[in-house]
Structure formats: structure tokens, C-alpha cells
Amino acid sequence: MKIVTFYFVILKEDLMVSTATKVGNFTFDNCLMNAAGVYCMTKEELAEVEASAAGSFVTKTGTLEARPGNPEPRYVNVPLGSINSMGLPNNGFEYYLDYVIELQNQPNTKNHFLSVVGLSPEETHTILKKVQKSDYEGLVELNLSCPNVPGKPQIAYDFETTTDILTEVFSYFTKPLGVKLPPYFDIVHFDQAAAVFNQFPLVFVNCVNSIGNGLYIEDESVVIKPKNGFGGIGGDYIKPTALANVHAFYQRLKPEIQIIGTGGVKSGRDAFEHILCGASMVQVGTALQKEGVTIFDRITKELKEIMAKKGYETLEDFRGKLHYIDR
Ligand code: SIN
């Protein structure tokens, strides 16, 4: 029998602190989950996240066919984060689709996110049409932001292609869909990207994927093999960029589009900051890879302690309420 854990604590006086959240019509007992790429390649890894204190999981981004990805070494933890050029290794989207359908039919299951992308717009449509026809009733994340497939630029940096893909997708796709975004670095790009996403019935945007194409050097050498060492940067390095993207989109997107915050989360304080910037759900990537699934217990406890100290009982009490300096 599955034990369902409800994440609330009674800390001081009568304060009931809960990290429960909602994305679209889906409820989650906890706002923390894995980021796509970490603990999600196989059913066994996904089952570990499912059994942990995380409120949900997202699958590894599935492509039309299974892919071995780039040659190793392709992921390296470094003191302030990580660098990777995985190249979308995955078991094919149907492997992940079958698993989320299998789980959705079980009692007391969590709600899940299925991550997908094609290597071309045609492949993306083939995948999404199959998901549309399937029995899957959960959330779908279209990954517009993988920086690591040689010869394939990050889709979401090309606003015209992004608009074309989403226009076509929403001509046939009626299930709840969000997009995983790369970080943007310019206020004009926040404005332009938000103007694109606001045209569509997206349920969420997920900010951010790794900062693409960094270089990490030890002695005189790069540390990963693909692309002569260029790879996506995660961890501490990217938290300020991630927070800026979460908040920029929180300020610009229509209220129906919620934000998932990803980037540099390794403590309750980091999760708190993402929510303060506007995140409804918070994903853990590099730190989960380093610490394992027990990290969800620790971050949840730390987040609740911060909330209790500040007198917040729910995420709504502080979501998006970042203070500015007005003088
Ligand atoms: C990868 O598989 O290269 C990472 C996936 C991503 O960044 O979207």
C-alpha cells in the first residue's frame, strides 16, 4: 500500500505551513521536484523520485527515437555547479509516455510532467500528436532549450521558429502544455519572448535550462569531451540568472501561464527566492545529482522553517511578492 505524505508542519503557535501548490488544474503536495535530465533517464530513477518527498517528477526529454547522446565524459560536477553536454540521451518518448500512463492508473499517484522534443519541427509534431491521441492526462513540457545537440540551435532563441511551432502545435494539441526555456539575458528579449508566449494557451513556462555553451577548464584542459568542452552550466553559477528569468516572466506573462523555477536550487532559501520571484513549482537539478533524492526532505524542511519564521502558511502568501527598493 502506498503511503501518501502530506507536507505540513506545525511550527510556532498555530501556524500550519504547507508547501503544496497547483499548476493548471493539477495539485501537488510539495512544490519541489527534479529538473529534466536529473534522476529521470530510466523508470527506476523516476520511481525513486516518485517515492521521495518531491511533489512530482519530470521525465528526461524524450525524442521520437531513443538516442545514445554525446560521447563521455559529458557531465561533470564542479565546485560551484556542473557542466554537461549530454546531447539528449533518452529511451525514446514512448518509453516515458508508457510509464506516466502506467502511474496515472495507480491509486494515490502524483501528477507528472512528460518532457519531449523532436530533432525537427516535424518530429515534434509527430510526438505531440501521439501524446494527444494517448491516454495520458498529465502535464506535458516541450523542451525548447537544449543547448547540447551539435548543429541544432536552441529553439527558443529563435522567436519566429518558436511562434511557428507553437501555432502549429495548438492547432491539434488540447492537453495541458508548457515550455522549458533557456535563460534570456536582455530586457528586450524578455519582452519579445513574453509577447510570443502570451499568444498561446500555455499552462506554464519553465525558467531556466542550463546556461548554454560555457567552458570549464582544469589545468590546461576542458573537462567534457563533446563540442571540445562547451557545455550547459548549472548550479550556483546560474541562480541569479534563473531568478531574473522567473521574475521577468512573472511580470510579463498573462496570469494563466504559471512559472516553474529551475536553476541553482540547493537549499530552502534558494527555493524561497524562486517562489518570491513568482515560481509556482521549483525544480532541483545539479544539487539533486550531487546529493540524491533525500535532498527533497532537506530542502522542504528548510523552506518550511523560513516560511514559519516569516509567518507564511502557504506559497500564495509570498509568491511573486519580491520587494523593490523605492526611494
Ligand atoms: C542534454 O541532454 O543535453 C541536456 C538536456 C537539455 O539541456 O535540455
mmCIF file of C-alpha atoms and ligand atoms in Angstrom:
data_model
loop_
_atom_site.group_PDB
_atom_site.id
_atom_site.type_symbol
_atom_site.label_atom_id
_atom_site.label_comp_id
_atom_site.label_asym_id
_atom_site.label_seq_id
_atom_site.Cartn_x
_atom_site.Cartn_y
_atom_site.Cartn_z
ATOM 1 C CA MET A 1 0.000 0.000 0.000
ATOM 2 C CA LYS A 2 1.302 3.407 -0.903
ATOM 3 C CA ILE A 3 1.779 5.904 1.928
ATOM 4 C CA VAL A 4 0.774 9.418 0.964
ATOM 5 C CA THR A 5 2.767 12.081 2.774
ATOM 6 C CA PHE A 6 1.207 15.474 3.392
ATOM 7 C CA TYR A 7 3.761 18.230 3.758
ATOM 8 C CA PHE A 8 2.590 20.457 6.512
ATOM 9 C CA VAL A 9 4.130 21.170 9.863
ATOM 10 C CA ILE A 10 3.006 22.906 12.993
ATOM 11 C CA LEU A 11 5.919 25.109 13.960
ATOM 12 C CA LYS A 12 5.135 28.066 16.133
ATOM 13 C CA GLU A 13 1.838 28.781 17.797
ATOM 14 C CA ASP A 14 -0.912 27.548 15.475
ATOM 15 C CA LEU A 15 0.930 28.097 12.194
ATOM 16 C CA MET A 16 0.242 25.360 9.636
ATOM 17 C CA VAL A 17 2.936 25.563 6.992
ATOM 18 C CA SER A 18 2.329 23.870 3.655
ATOM 19 C CA THR A 19 4.436 23.727 0.501
ATOM 20 C CA ALA A 20 1.532 22.379 -1.568
ATOM 21 C CA THR A 21 0.982 24.005 -4.942
ATOM 22 C CA LYS A 22 -1.032 23.917 -8.148
ATOM 23 C CA VAL A 23 -0.045 24.122 -11.828
ATOM 24 C CA GLY A 24 -3.033 24.499 -14.116
ATOM 25 C CA ASN A 25 -5.655 22.128 -12.724
ATOM 26 C CA PHE A 26 -3.081 19.820 -11.168
ATOM 27 C CA THR A 27 -2.354 19.776 -7.453
ATOM 28 C CA PHE A 28 0.919 18.796 -5.792
ATOM 29 C CA ASP A 29 1.559 18.107 -2.103
ATOM 30 C CA ASN A 30 5.003 19.676 -2.427
ATOM 31 C CA CYS A 31 6.350 22.344 -4.803
ATOM 32 C CA LEU A 32 9.762 20.655 -5.190
ATOM 33 C CA MET A 33 10.643 18.193 -7.952
ATOM 34 C CA ASN A 34 13.544 17.111 -10.166
ATOM 35 C CA ALA A 35 14.691 19.080 -13.197
ATOM 36 C CA ALA A 36 14.581 17.238 -16.526
ATOM 37 C CA GLY A 37 17.885 15.487 -17.102
ATOM 38 C CA VAL A 38 18.455 14.501 -13.473
ATOM 39 C CA TYR A 39 17.122 11.251 -11.945
ATOM 40 C CA CYS A 40 14.806 10.691 -14.874
ATOM 41 C CA MET A 41 16.512 8.639 -17.588
ATOM 42 C CA THR A 42 15.029 5.288 -16.528
ATOM 43 C CA LYS A 43 11.824 4.091 -14.873
ATOM 44 C CA GLU A 44 13.918 3.059 -11.872
ATOM 45 C CA GLU A 45 15.269 6.596 -11.383
ATOM 46 C CA LEU A 46 11.808 8.087 -11.873
ATOM 47 C CA ALA A 47 10.408 5.620 -9.323
ATOM 48 C CA GLU A 48 12.981 6.908 -6.801
ATOM 49 C CA VAL A 49 11.782 10.475 -7.282
ATOM 50 C CA GLU A 50 8.159 9.276 -7.130
ATOM 51 C CA ALA A 51 8.839 7.613 -3.764
ATOM 52 C CA SER A 52 10.698 10.655 -2.370
ATOM 53 C CA ALA A 53 9.392 13.849 -0.754
ATOM 54 C CA ALA A 54 9.257 15.502 -4.200
ATOM 55 C CA GLY A 55 5.779 16.616 -5.244
ATOM 56 C CA SER A 56 6.201 15.343 -8.797
ATOM 57 C CA PHE A 57 8.724 14.312 -11.412
ATOM 58 C CA VAL A 58 9.529 15.325 -14.960
ATOM 59 C CA THR A 59 10.882 12.723 -17.358
ATOM 60 C CA LYS A 60 14.104 13.030 -19.327
ATOM 61 C CA THR A 61 13.262 14.849 -22.546
ATOM 62 C CA GLY A 62 12.107 12.113 -24.914
ATOM 63 C CA THR A 63 12.770 12.308 -28.653
ATOM 64 C CA LEU A 64 10.991 10.367 -31.404
ATOM 65 C CA GLU A 65 13.619 7.609 -31.359
ATOM 66 C CA ALA A 66 15.892 6.557 -28.490
ATOM 67 C CA ARG A 67 19.291 8.310 -28.562
ATOM 68 C CA PRO A 68 22.663 7.362 -27.037
ATOM 69 C CA GLY A 69 23.591 11.068 -26.705
ATOM 70 C CA ASN A 70 27.094 12.544 -26.888
ATOM 71 C CA PRO A 71 30.338 10.699 -26.051
ATOM 72 C CA GLU A 72 31.560 10.612 -22.435
ATOM 73 C CA PRO A 73 32.744 12.311 -20.313
ATOM 74 C CA ARG A 74 29.694 14.507 -20.873
ATOM 75 C CA TYR A 75 28.613 15.547 -17.339
ATOM 76 C CA VAL A 76 30.995 16.823 -14.657
ATOM 77 C CA ASN A 77 30.234 18.247 -11.219
ATOM 78 C CA VAL A 78 32.443 21.231 -10.430
ATOM 79 C CA PRO A 79 32.744 23.160 -7.156
ATOM 80 C CA LEU A 80 30.104 25.802 -7.963
ATOM 81 C CA GLY A 81 27.797 23.645 -10.098
ATOM 82 C CA SER A 82 28.075 21.442 -13.156
ATOM 83 C CA ILE A 83 28.826 21.411 -16.862
ATOM 84 C CA ASN A 84 27.150 18.991 -19.260
ATOM 85 C CA SER A 85 26.797 18.209 -22.896
ATOM 86 C CA MET A 86 24.615 15.130 -22.702
ATOM 87 C CA GLY A 87 23.136 15.524 -26.180
ATOM 88 C CA LEU A 88 19.645 14.323 -25.253
ATOM 89 C CA PRO A 89 20.369 10.684 -24.457
ATOM 90 C CA ASN A 90 16.986 9.068 -23.807
ATOM 91 C CA ASN A 91 14.927 5.935 -24.277
ATOM 92 C CA GLY A 92 12.527 7.459 -26.797
ATOM 93 C CA PHE A 93 9.413 9.411 -25.789
ATOM 94 C CA GLU A 94 7.169 6.335 -25.857
ATOM 95 C CA TYR A 95 9.163 4.746 -23.022
ATOM 96 C CA TYR A 96 8.357 7.740 -20.793
ATOM 97 C CA LEU A 97 4.801 8.108 -22.084
ATOM 98 C CA ASP A 98 4.059 4.459 -21.226
ATOM 99 C CA TYR A 99 5.466 4.964 -17.720
ATOM 100 C CA VAL A 100 3.450 8.077 -16.883
ATOM 101 C CA ILE A 101 0.294 6.375 -18.179
ATOM 102 C CA GLU A 102 1.110 3.309 -16.053
ATOM 103 C CA LEU A 103 1.495 5.509 -12.956
ATOM 104 C CA GLN A 104 -1.599 7.584 -13.633
ATOM 105 C CA ASN A 105 -3.672 4.421 -13.379
ATOM 106 C CA GLN A 106 -2.363 3.640 -9.904
ATOM 107 C CA PRO A 107 -4.104 4.812 -6.712
ATOM 108 C CA ASN A 108 -2.585 7.785 -4.832
ATOM 109 C CA THR A 109 -0.231 8.591 -7.685
ATOM 110 C CA LYS A 110 1.313 12.060 -8.015
ATOM 111 C CA ASN A 111 0.727 14.261 -11.057
ATOM 112 C CA HIS A 112 3.613 14.242 -13.548
ATOM 113 C CA PHE A 113 5.330 16.131 -16.352
ATOM 114 C CA LEU A 114 6.250 14.395 -19.604
ATOM 115 C CA SER A 115 9.150 16.210 -21.324
ATOM 116 C CA VAL A 116 9.502 15.883 -25.100
ATOM 117 C CA VAL A 117 11.063 17.475 -28.165
ATOM 118 C CA GLY A 118 11.758 16.401 -31.736
ATOM 119 C CA LEU A 119 15.001 16.959 -33.591
ATOM 120 C CA SER A 120 12.963 18.902 -36.150
ATOM 121 C CA PRO A 121 9.570 20.633 -36.038
ATOM 122 C CA GLU A 122 8.115 17.657 -37.950
ATOM 123 C CA GLU A 123 9.363 15.227 -35.296
ATOM 124 C CA THR A 124 7.988 17.460 -32.540
ATOM 125 C CA HIS A 125 4.552 17.381 -34.169
ATOM 126 C CA THR A 126 4.718 13.610 -34.670
ATOM 127 C CA ILE A 127 5.490 13.189 -30.957
ATOM 128 C CA LEU A 128 2.836 15.606 -29.719
ATOM 129 C CA LYS A 129 0.177 14.108 -31.993
ATOM 130 C CA LYS A 130 0.912 10.705 -30.443
ATOM 131 C CA VAL A 131 0.732 12.179 -26.942
ATOM 132 C CA GLN A 132 -2.539 13.881 -27.891
ATOM 133 C CA LYS A 133 -4.003 10.543 -29.018
ATOM 134 C CA SER A 134 -2.714 8.640 -25.984
ATOM 135 C CA ASP A 135 -4.455 8.047 -22.645
ATOM 136 C CA TYR A 136 -2.023 10.372 -20.854
ATOM 137 C CA GLU A 137 -3.892 13.032 -18.883
ATOM 138 C CA GLY A 138 -0.998 14.808 -17.172
ATOM 139 C CA LEU A 139 1.175 17.818 -17.985
ATOM 140 C CA VAL A 140 3.491 17.944 -20.998
ATOM 141 C CA GLU A 141 6.659 20.037 -21.220
ATOM 142 C CA LEU A 142 8.015 20.901 -24.664
ATOM 143 C CA ASN A 143 11.770 21.427 -24.334
ATOM 144 C CA LEU A 144 12.680 24.424 -26.476
ATOM 145 C CA SER A 145 16.072 24.851 -24.859
ATOM 146 C CA CYS A 146 18.558 22.019 -25.245
ATOM 147 C CA PRO A 147 21.980 23.604 -25.929
ATOM 148 C CA ASN A 148 23.884 20.373 -26.497
ATOM 149 C CA VAL A 149 22.898 18.749 -29.781
ATOM 150 C CA PRO A 150 25.601 19.621 -32.339
ATOM 151 C CA GLY A 151 24.101 21.501 -35.296
ATOM 152 C CA LYS A 152 20.740 22.123 -33.530
ATOM 153 C CA PRO A 153 20.355 25.619 -32.080
ATOM 154 C CA GLN A 154 18.205 26.294 -29.033
ATOM 155 C CA ILE A 155 14.732 26.755 -30.500
ATOM 156 C CA ALA A 156 13.542 29.360 -28.009
ATOM 157 C CA TYR A 157 16.284 31.808 -29.059
ATOM 158 C CA ASP A 158 14.563 31.978 -32.464
ATOM 159 C CA PHE A 159 11.229 33.731 -31.833
ATOM 160 C CA GLU A 160 9.934 33.176 -35.364
ATOM 161 C CA THR A 161 10.502 29.416 -35.281
ATOM 162 C CA THR A 162 9.069 29.253 -31.752
ATOM 163 C CA THR A 163 5.933 31.085 -32.893
ATOM 164 C CA ASP A 164 5.569 28.788 -35.912
ATOM 165 C CA ILE A 165 5.983 25.626 -33.835
ATOM 166 C CA LEU A 166 3.520 26.728 -31.135
ATOM 167 C CA THR A 167 0.973 27.933 -33.704
ATOM 168 C CA GLU A 168 1.028 24.514 -35.347
ATOM 169 C CA VAL A 169 1.053 22.637 -32.020
ATOM 170 C CA PHE A 170 -2.037 24.407 -30.735
ATOM 171 C CA SER A 171 -3.915 23.598 -33.950
ATOM 172 C CA TYR A 172 -4.157 19.953 -32.752
ATOM 173 C CA PHE A 173 -2.891 19.741 -29.149
ATOM 174 C CA THR A 174 -5.503 20.239 -26.441
ATOM 175 C CA LYS A 175 -3.761 18.706 -23.429
ATOM 176 C CA PRO A 176 -2.029 20.876 -20.784
ATOM 177 C CA LEU A 177 1.274 22.053 -22.259
ATOM 178 C CA GLY A 178 4.185 24.179 -21.073
ATOM 179 C CA VAL A 179 7.617 25.018 -22.438
ATOM 180 C CA LYS A 180 11.133 24.715 -20.995
ATOM 181 C CA LEU A 181 13.084 27.847 -21.771
ATOM 182 C CA PRO A 182 16.728 28.758 -21.984
ATOM 183 C CA PRO A 183 17.828 31.805 -20.000
ATOM 184 C CA TYR A 184 17.388 35.191 -21.674
ATOM 185 C CA PHE A 185 19.776 37.995 -20.818
ATOM 186 C CA ASP A 186 18.309 41.173 -22.222
ATOM 187 C CA ILE A 187 15.196 43.087 -21.185
ATOM 188 C CA VAL A 188 14.168 43.394 -24.847
ATOM 189 C CA HIS A 189 14.367 39.606 -25.174
ATOM 190 C CA PHE A 190 12.187 39.149 -22.064
ATOM 191 C CA ASP A 191 9.626 41.459 -23.702
ATOM 192 C CA GLN A 192 9.795 39.708 -27.071
ATOM 193 C CA ALA A 193 9.675 36.187 -25.636
ATOM 194 C CA ALA A 194 6.748 37.034 -23.335
ATOM 195 C CA ALA A 195 4.868 38.556 -26.285
ATOM 196 C CA VAL A 196 5.275 35.237 -28.121
ATOM 197 C CA PHE A 197 4.185 33.032 -25.198
ATOM 198 C CA ASN A 198 1.220 35.261 -24.335
ATOM 199 C CA GLN A 199 -0.323 34.409 -27.733
ATOM 200 C CA PHE A 200 -0.796 30.761 -26.722
ATOM 201 C CA PRO A 201 -2.825 28.768 -24.173
ATOM 202 C CA LEU A 202 0.310 27.581 -22.364
ATOM 203 C CA VAL A 203 -0.151 26.297 -18.832
ATOM 204 C CA PHE A 204 3.396 27.094 -17.730
ATOM 205 C CA VAL A 205 6.864 28.175 -18.737
ATOM 206 C CA ASN A 206 9.847 26.605 -17.027
ATOM 207 C CA CYS A 207 12.755 29.029 -16.427
ATOM 208 C CA VAL A 208 15.577 28.054 -16.948
ATOM 209 C CA ASN A 209 17.519 25.325 -18.670
ATOM 210 C CA SER A 210 21.294 25.440 -18.236
ATOM 211 C CA ILE A 211 23.230 28.497 -19.408
ATOM 212 C CA GLY A 212 24.355 27.155 -22.756
ATOM 213 C CA ASN A 213 27.867 26.679 -24.002
ATOM 214 C CA GLY A 214 30.095 27.564 -21.082
ATOM 215 C CA LEU A 215 33.648 26.253 -20.751
ATOM 216 C CA TYR A 216 35.153 24.780 -17.576
ATOM 217 C CA ILE A 217 38.899 24.246 -17.504
ATOM 218 C CA GLU A 218 41.106 22.196 -15.199
ATOM 219 C CA ASP A 219 44.865 22.685 -15.520
ATOM 220 C CA GLU A 220 45.064 23.213 -19.302
ATOM 221 C CA SER A 221 42.149 21.068 -20.428
ATOM 222 C CA VAL A 222 38.421 21.121 -20.847
ATOM 223 C CA VAL A 223 36.554 18.586 -18.655
ATOM 224 C CA ILE A 224 33.908 17.222 -21.031
ATOM 225 C CA LYS A 225 34.501 15.632 -24.428
ATOM 226 C CA PRO A 226 31.620 16.790 -26.691
ATOM 227 C CA LYS A 227 31.921 20.076 -28.561
ATOM 228 C CA ASN A 228 35.544 20.461 -27.381
ATOM 229 C CA GLY A 229 34.390 21.162 -23.843
ATOM 230 C CA PHE A 230 31.492 23.570 -24.449
ATOM 231 C CA GLY A 231 28.504 22.661 -22.289
ATOM 232 C CA GLY A 232 25.458 23.828 -20.347
ATOM 233 C CA ILE A 233 26.245 25.327 -16.946
ATOM 234 C CA GLY A 234 24.096 24.539 -13.895
ATOM 235 C CA GLY A 235 24.221 25.020 -10.134
ATOM 236 C CA ASP A 236 25.305 28.052 -8.089
ATOM 237 C CA TYR A 237 26.599 29.854 -11.174
ATOM 238 C CA ILE A 238 23.109 30.236 -12.615
ATOM 239 C CA LYS A 239 20.837 31.161 -9.697
ATOM 240 C CA PRO A 240 20.804 34.950 -10.293
ATOM 241 C CA THR A 241 20.077 34.386 -13.991
ATOM 242 C CA ALA A 242 17.345 31.870 -13.172
ATOM 243 C CA LEU A 243 15.716 34.212 -10.629
ATOM 244 C CA ALA A 244 15.808 37.082 -13.121
ATOM 245 C CA ASN A 245 14.091 34.942 -15.756
ATOM 246 C CA VAL A 246 11.441 33.673 -13.330
ATOM 247 C CA HIS A 247 10.650 37.208 -12.206
ATOM 248 C CA ALA A 248 10.811 38.765 -15.677
ATOM 249 C CA PHE A 249 8.266 36.254 -16.977
ATOM 250 C CA TYR A 250 6.149 36.513 -13.831
ATOM 251 C CA GLN A 251 5.865 40.253 -14.526
ATOM 252 C CA ARG A 252 5.137 39.851 -18.249
ATOM 253 C CA LEU A 253 3.062 36.704 -18.788
ATOM 254 C CA LYS A 254 -0.724 36.569 -18.564
ATOM 255 C CA PRO A 255 -1.768 35.156 -15.167
ATOM 256 C CA GLU A 256 -2.976 31.849 -16.688
ATOM 257 C CA ILE A 257 0.637 30.975 -17.554
ATOM 258 C CA GLN A 258 2.424 29.866 -14.421
ATOM 259 C CA ILE A 259 6.165 29.762 -13.853
ATOM 260 C CA ILE A 260 8.293 26.798 -12.841
ATOM 261 C CA GLY A 261 11.592 27.974 -11.354
ATOM 262 C CA THR A 262 14.745 25.996 -12.103
ATOM 263 C CA GLY A 263 18.362 26.920 -11.570
ATOM 264 C CA GLY A 264 20.754 26.969 -8.639
ATOM 265 C CA VAL A 265 18.388 25.430 -6.079
ATOM 266 C CA LYS A 266 20.235 23.565 -3.341
ATOM 267 C CA SER A 267 18.605 24.925 -0.169
ATOM 268 C CA GLY A 268 15.273 26.041 1.243
ATOM 269 C CA ARG A 269 16.462 29.630 0.874
ATOM 270 C CA ASP A 270 17.034 29.112 -2.876
ATOM 271 C CA ALA A 271 13.543 27.624 -3.280
ATOM 272 C CA PHE A 272 12.080 30.509 -1.239
ATOM 273 C CA GLU A 273 13.745 33.026 -3.573
ATOM 274 C CA HIS A 274 12.372 31.308 -6.688
ATOM 275 C CA ILE A 275 8.843 31.432 -5.223
ATOM 276 C CA LEU A 276 9.324 35.057 -4.146
ATOM 277 C CA CYS A 277 10.194 35.790 -7.790
ATOM 278 C CA GLY A 278 6.961 34.122 -8.912
ATOM 279 C CA ALA A 279 7.560 30.369 -9.243
ATOM 280 C CA SER A 280 4.652 28.011 -8.574
ATOM 281 C CA MET A 281 6.876 24.945 -8.583
ATOM 282 C CA VAL A 282 10.640 24.646 -8.079
ATOM 283 C CA GLN A 283 12.958 22.143 -9.765
ATOM 284 C CA VAL A 284 16.251 20.817 -8.460
ATOM 285 C CA GLY A 285 18.916 19.739 -10.958
ATOM 286 C CA THR A 286 22.637 19.858 -10.194
ATOM 287 C CA ALA A 287 22.144 19.629 -6.413
ATOM 288 C CA LEU A 288 19.886 16.565 -6.837
ATOM 289 C CA GLN A 289 22.567 14.950 -8.970
ATOM 290 C CA LYS A 290 25.146 15.642 -6.234
ATOM 291 C CA GLU A 291 23.033 14.755 -3.164
ATOM 292 C CA GLY A 292 20.412 12.215 -4.281
ATOM 293 C CA VAL A 293 16.650 12.151 -3.656
ATOM 294 C CA THR A 294 16.898 12.761 0.104
ATOM 295 C CA ILE A 295 17.622 16.368 -0.871
ATOM 296 C CA PHE A 296 13.849 16.859 -1.214
ATOM 297 C CA ASP A 297 13.336 16.210 2.525
ATOM 298 C CA ARG A 298 16.086 18.648 3.458
ATOM 299 C CA ILE A 299 15.015 21.477 1.154
ATOM 300 C CA THR A 300 11.353 21.048 2.137
ATOM 301 C CA LYS A 301 12.242 21.273 5.827
ATOM 302 C CA GLU A 302 14.432 24.345 5.269
ATOM 303 C CA LEU A 303 11.743 26.050 3.176
ATOM 304 C CA LYS A 304 9.105 25.397 5.836
ATOM 305 C CA GLU A 305 11.350 26.796 8.544
ATOM 306 C CA ILE A 306 11.818 30.013 6.572
ATOM 307 C CA MET A 307 8.074 30.253 5.937
ATOM 308 C CA ALA A 308 7.253 29.659 9.597
ATOM 309 C CA LYS A 309 9.745 32.304 10.759
ATOM 310 C CA LYS A 310 8.140 34.823 8.429
ATOM 311 C CA GLY A 311 4.590 33.813 9.360
ATOM 312 C CA TYR A 312 3.728 32.398 5.918
ATOM 313 C CA GLU A 313 1.444 29.373 5.834
ATOM 314 C CA THR A 314 1.139 28.858 2.086
ATOM 315 C CA LEU A 315 3.187 29.668 -1.006
ATOM 316 C CA GLU A 316 0.481 32.158 -2.050
ATOM 317 C CA ASP A 317 1.397 34.267 0.994
ATOM 318 C CA PHE A 318 4.683 35.309 -0.662
ATOM 319 C CA ARG A 319 4.688 34.100 -4.278
ATOM 320 C CA GLY A 320 5.802 36.915 -6.595
ATOM 321 C CA LYS A 321 5.957 39.409 -3.721
ATOM 322 C CA LEU A 322 9.586 40.379 -4.238
ATOM 323 C CA HIS A 323 10.345 43.725 -2.581
ATOM 324 C CA TYR A 324 11.831 46.529 -4.681
ATOM 325 C CA ILE A 325 13.804 49.481 -3.358
ATOM 326 C CA ASP A 326 11.603 52.550 -3.896
ATOM 327 C CA ARG A 327 13.091 55.865 -2.965
HETATM 328 C C1 SIN B 1 21.040 17.246 -22.745
HETATM 329 O O1 SIN B 1 20.568 16.104 -22.818
HETATM 330 O O2 SIN B 1 21.968 17.614 -23.489
HETATM 331 C C2 SIN B 1 20.508 18.217 -21.759
HETATM 332 C C3 SIN B 1 19.085 18.437 -21.998
HETATM 333 C C4 SIN B 1 18.739 19.881 -22.036
HETATM 334 O O3 SIN B 1 19.555 20.736 -21.710
HETATM 335 O O4 SIN B 1 17.621 20.189 -22.429
#
